[in-house]
Short mmCIF file of C-alpha atoms and ligand atoms in Angstrom, two decimals:
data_model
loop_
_atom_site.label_atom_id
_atom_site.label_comp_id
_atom_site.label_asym_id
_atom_site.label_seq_id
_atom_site.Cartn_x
_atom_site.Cartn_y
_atom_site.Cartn_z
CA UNK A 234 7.85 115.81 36.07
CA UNK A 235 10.58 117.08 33.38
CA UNK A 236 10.68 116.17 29.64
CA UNK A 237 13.92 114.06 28.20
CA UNK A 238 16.42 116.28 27.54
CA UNK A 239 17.35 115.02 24.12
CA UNK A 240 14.13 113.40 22.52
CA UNK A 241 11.33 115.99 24.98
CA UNK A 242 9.64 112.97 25.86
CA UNK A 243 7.72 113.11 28.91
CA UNK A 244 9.50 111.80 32.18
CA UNK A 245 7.70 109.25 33.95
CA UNK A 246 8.62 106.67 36.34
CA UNK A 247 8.85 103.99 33.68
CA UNK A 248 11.29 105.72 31.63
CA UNK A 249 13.55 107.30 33.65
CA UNK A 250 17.06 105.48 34.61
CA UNK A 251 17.07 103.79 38.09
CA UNK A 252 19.69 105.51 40.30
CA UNK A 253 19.99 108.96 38.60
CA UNK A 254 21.77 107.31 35.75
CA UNK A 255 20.19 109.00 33.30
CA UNK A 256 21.65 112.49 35.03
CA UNK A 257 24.23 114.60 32.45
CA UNK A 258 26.53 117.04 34.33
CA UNK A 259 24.16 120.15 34.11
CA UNK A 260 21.31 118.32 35.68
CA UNK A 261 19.28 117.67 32.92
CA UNK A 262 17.81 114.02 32.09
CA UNK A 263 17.76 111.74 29.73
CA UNK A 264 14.65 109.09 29.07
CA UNK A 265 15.43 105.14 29.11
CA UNK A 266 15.34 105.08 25.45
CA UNK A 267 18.08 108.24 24.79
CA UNK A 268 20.22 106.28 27.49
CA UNK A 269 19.78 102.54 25.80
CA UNK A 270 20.99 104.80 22.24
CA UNK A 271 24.19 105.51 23.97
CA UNK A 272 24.73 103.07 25.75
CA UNK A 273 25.31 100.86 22.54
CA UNK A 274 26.87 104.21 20.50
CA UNK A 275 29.60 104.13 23.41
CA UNK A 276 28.72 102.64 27.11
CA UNK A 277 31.80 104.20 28.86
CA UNK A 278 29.74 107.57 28.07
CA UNK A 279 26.66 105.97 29.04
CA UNK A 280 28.33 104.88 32.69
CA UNK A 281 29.34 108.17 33.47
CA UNK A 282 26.87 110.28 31.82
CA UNK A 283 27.42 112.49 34.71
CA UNK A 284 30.51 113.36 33.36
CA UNK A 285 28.82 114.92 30.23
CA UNK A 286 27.05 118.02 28.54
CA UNK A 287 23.70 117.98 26.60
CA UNK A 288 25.74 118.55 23.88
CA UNK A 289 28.54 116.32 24.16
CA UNK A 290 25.59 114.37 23.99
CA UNK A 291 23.82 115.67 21.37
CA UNK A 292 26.68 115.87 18.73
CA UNK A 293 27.19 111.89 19.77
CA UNK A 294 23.51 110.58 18.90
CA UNK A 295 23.44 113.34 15.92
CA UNK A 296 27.14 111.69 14.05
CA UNK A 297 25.77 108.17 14.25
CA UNK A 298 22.50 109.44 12.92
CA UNK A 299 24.86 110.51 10.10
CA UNK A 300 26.75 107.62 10.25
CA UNK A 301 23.69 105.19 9.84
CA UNK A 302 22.24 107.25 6.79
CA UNK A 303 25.71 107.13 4.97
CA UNK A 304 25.87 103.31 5.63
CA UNK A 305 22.24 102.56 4.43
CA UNK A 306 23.07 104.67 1.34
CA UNK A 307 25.61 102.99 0.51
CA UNK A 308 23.10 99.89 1.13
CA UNK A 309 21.03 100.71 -1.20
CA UNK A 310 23.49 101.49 -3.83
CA UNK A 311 24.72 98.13 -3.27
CA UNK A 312 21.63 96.08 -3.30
CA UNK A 313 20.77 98.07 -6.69
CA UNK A 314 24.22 96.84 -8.51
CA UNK A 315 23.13 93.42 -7.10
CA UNK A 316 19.82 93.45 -8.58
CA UNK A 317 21.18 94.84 -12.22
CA UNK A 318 23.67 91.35 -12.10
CA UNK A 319 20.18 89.37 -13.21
CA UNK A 320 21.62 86.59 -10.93
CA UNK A 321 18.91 84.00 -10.88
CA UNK A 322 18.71 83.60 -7.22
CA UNK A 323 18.69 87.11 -6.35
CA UNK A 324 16.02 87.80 -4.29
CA UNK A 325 17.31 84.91 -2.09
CA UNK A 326 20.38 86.86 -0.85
CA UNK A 327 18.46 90.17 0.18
CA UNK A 328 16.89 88.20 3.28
CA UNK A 329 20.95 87.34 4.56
CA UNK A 330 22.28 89.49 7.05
CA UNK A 331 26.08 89.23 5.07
CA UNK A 332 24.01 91.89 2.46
CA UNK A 333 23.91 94.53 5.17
CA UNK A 334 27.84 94.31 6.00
CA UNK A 335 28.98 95.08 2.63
CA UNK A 336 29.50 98.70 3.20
CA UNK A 337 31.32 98.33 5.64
CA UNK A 338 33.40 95.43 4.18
CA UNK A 339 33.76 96.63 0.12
CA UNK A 340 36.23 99.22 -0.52
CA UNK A 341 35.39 102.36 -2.33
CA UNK A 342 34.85 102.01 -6.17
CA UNK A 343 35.04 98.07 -5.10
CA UNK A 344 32.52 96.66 -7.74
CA UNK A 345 30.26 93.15 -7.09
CA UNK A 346 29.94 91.23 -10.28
CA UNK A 347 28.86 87.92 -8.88
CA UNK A 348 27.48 86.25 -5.65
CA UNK A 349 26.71 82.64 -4.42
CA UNK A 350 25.80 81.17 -1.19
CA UNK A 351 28.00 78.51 0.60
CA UNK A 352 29.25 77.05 3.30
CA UNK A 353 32.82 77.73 4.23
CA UNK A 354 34.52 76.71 7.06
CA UNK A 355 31.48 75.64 8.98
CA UNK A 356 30.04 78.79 8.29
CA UNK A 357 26.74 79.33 6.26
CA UNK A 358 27.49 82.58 4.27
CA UNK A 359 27.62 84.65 0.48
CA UNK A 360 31.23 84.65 -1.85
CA UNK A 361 31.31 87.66 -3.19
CA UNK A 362 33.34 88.17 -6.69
CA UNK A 363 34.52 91.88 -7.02
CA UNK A 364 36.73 94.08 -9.46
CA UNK A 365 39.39 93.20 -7.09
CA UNK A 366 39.02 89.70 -4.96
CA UNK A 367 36.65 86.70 -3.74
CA UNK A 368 35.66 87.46 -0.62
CA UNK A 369 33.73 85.18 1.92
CA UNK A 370 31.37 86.80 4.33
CA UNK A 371 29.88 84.69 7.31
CA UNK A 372 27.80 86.74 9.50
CA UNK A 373 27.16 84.11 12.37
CA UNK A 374 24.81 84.08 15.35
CA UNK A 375 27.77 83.20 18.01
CA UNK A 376 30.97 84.20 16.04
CA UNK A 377 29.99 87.09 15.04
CA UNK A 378 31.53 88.72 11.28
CA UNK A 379 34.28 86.61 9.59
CA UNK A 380 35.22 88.03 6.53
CA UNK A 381 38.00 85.71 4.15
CA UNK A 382 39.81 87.82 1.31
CA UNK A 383 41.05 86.08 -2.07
CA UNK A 384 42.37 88.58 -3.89
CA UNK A 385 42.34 87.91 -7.78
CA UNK A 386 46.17 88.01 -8.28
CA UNK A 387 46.49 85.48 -5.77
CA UNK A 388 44.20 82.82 -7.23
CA UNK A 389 45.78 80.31 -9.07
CA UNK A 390 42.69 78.72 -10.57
CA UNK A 391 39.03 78.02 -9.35
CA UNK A 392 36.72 75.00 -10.13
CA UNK A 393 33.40 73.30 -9.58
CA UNK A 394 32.25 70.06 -8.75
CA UNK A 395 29.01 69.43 -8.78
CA UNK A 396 26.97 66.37 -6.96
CA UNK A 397 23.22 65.41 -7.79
CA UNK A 398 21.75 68.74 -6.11
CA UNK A 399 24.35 71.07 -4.80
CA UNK A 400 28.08 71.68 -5.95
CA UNK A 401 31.25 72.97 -4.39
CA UNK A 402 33.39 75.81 -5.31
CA UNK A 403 37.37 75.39 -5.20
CA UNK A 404 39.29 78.09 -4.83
CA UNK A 405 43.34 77.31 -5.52
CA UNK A 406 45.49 79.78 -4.04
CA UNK A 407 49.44 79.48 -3.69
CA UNK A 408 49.37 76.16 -1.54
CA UNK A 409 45.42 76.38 -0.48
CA UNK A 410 42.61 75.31 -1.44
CA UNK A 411 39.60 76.94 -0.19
CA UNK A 412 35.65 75.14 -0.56
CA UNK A 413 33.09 76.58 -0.30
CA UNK A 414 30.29 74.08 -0.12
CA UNK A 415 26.68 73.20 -0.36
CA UNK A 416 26.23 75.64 -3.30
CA UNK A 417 23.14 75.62 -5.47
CA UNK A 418 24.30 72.98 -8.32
CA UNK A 419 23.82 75.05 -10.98
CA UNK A 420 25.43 78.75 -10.03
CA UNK A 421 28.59 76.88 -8.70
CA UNK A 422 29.19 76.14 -12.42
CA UNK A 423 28.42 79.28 -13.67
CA UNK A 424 29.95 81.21 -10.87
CA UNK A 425 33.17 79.13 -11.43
CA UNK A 426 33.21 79.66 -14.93
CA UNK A 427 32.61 83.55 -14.76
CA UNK A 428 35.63 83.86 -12.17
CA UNK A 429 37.87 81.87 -14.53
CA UNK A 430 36.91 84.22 -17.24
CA UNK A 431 37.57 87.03 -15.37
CA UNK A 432 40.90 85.67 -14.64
CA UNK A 433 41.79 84.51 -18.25
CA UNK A 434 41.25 88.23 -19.09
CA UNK A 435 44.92 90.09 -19.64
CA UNK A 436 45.57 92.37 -17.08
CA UNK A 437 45.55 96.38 -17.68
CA UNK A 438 48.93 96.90 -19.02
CA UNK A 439 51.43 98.04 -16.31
CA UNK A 440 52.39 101.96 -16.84
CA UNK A 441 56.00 101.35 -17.65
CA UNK A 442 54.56 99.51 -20.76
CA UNK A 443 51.88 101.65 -22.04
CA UNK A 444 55.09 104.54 -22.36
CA UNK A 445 56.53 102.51 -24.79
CA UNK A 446 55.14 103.68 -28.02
CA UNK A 447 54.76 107.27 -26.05
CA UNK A 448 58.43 107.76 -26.14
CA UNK A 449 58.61 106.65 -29.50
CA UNK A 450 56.60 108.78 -30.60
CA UNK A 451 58.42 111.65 -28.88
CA UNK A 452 61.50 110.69 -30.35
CA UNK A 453 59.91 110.72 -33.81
CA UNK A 454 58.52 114.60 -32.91
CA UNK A 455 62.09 115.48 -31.71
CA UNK A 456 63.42 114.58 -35.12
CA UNK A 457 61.04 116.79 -37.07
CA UNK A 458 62.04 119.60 -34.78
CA UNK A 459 65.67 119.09 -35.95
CA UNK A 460 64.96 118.40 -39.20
CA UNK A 461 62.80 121.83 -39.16
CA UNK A 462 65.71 123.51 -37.54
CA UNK A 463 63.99 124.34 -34.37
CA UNK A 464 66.31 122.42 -31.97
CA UNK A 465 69.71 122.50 -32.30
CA UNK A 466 71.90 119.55 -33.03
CA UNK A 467 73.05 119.58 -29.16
CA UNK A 468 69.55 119.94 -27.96
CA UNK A 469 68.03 117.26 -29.97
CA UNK A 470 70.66 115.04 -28.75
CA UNK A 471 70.21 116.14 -24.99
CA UNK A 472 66.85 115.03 -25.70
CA UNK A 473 67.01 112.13 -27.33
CA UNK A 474 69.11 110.70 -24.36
CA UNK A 475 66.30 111.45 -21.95
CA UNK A 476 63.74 110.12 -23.38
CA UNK A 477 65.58 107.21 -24.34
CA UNK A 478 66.68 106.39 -20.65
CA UNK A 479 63.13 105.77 -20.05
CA UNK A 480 62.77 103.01 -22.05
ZN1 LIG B 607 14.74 110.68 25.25
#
């Protein structure tokens, strides 16, 4: 009896593919469990292992290795800037599967500042409030991942309404109106309320604007070096007409 090509475990009977399907093109063999790994990494190579080197192999199960420890990084960075929110209800979300799509979902430098749970749509799932939208995630037994984006500049205003236990969430977008339901009575208010903070807040001045006062003060520069007989009269004026074309 051989060893498993990839993992060395001992080759038995009860571990080796039926039909040679465990077989990669130099001979060599894989165990059940190696063969169940890539079968779900890719099962094209899986059906036709044949087709394949030890290595081909090898690189595959070693960049989803790398894969996996990037995304539970990122995990844990993300359940840490959960934690440091002091929601109240915290340690419920940590038990919801939506928690373990985030990396995969928030964009880099994407920042969570608030969660809930709801229902949306049917669906039983976690609004997330970041630095840059609202985004629902429903991570369903049938349906599989539905992900809804509300980004901020789209939302025309958000309330609560709140019942004798839970509350709802309304999110007003040009023409829509988005609920998310069955929400713990008291975080829909609060939730609501931070989110229509957040959007009362000015927006970071637009770059054309913040140049303003820079080309002023430029100007002001380019008449001491005039006045202090460093620029000519022409060149001051060739100056002056550039900068003041950008305002
Ligand atoms: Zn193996």
């Amino acid at each position: 009896m051989n060893n498993c090509s990839v993992c060395s475990v001992k080759l038995k009977f009860i571990n080796t593919p039926t039909f040679g399907a465990g077989k990669l093109n130099d001979g060599s063999v894989i165990c059940t469990s190696c063969y169940k790994k890539i079968n779900k990494i890719n099962p094209s190579i899986a059906f036709k292992l044949k087709k394949h080197s030890l290595t081909d192999i090898q690189n595959l199960l070693q960049e989803k290795e790398e894969t996996d420890s990037t995304k539970n990084e990122k995990l844990n960075e993300i359940k840490a800037e959960i934690k440091s929110l002091n929601l109240s209800n915290v340690s419920t979300f940590f038990g919801r599967k939506e928690i373990n799509e985030l990396p995969q979902i928030l964009a880099e430098n994407e920042k969570i500042d608030h969660i809930i749970q709801g229902t949306y749509n049917n669906g039983n799932g976690i609004l997330v409030s970041t630095n840059r939208r609202l985004v629902f995630i429903d991570k369903g037994m049938i349906y599989g991942l539905k992900v809804e984006d509300f980004p901020l500049e789209k939302i025309s205003s958000i309330q609560y309404e709140t019942g004798l236990i839970l509350g709802k969430v309304k999110i007003h977008t040009s023409g829509n109106i988005a609920s998310i339901d069955n929400v713990e009575k008291a975080s829909s208010r609060i939730f609501a309320e931070f989110v229509r903070d957040k959007l009362s807040k000015p927006k970071e001045p637009i770059a054309q604007n913040s140049q303003e006062p820079n080309v002023l003060e430029q100007l002001e520069k380019l008449g001491k070096l005039k006045d202090s007989g460093i620029l000519t009269e022409t060149e001051f004026s060739e100056q002056k007409a550039k900068l003041l074309e950008k305002l």
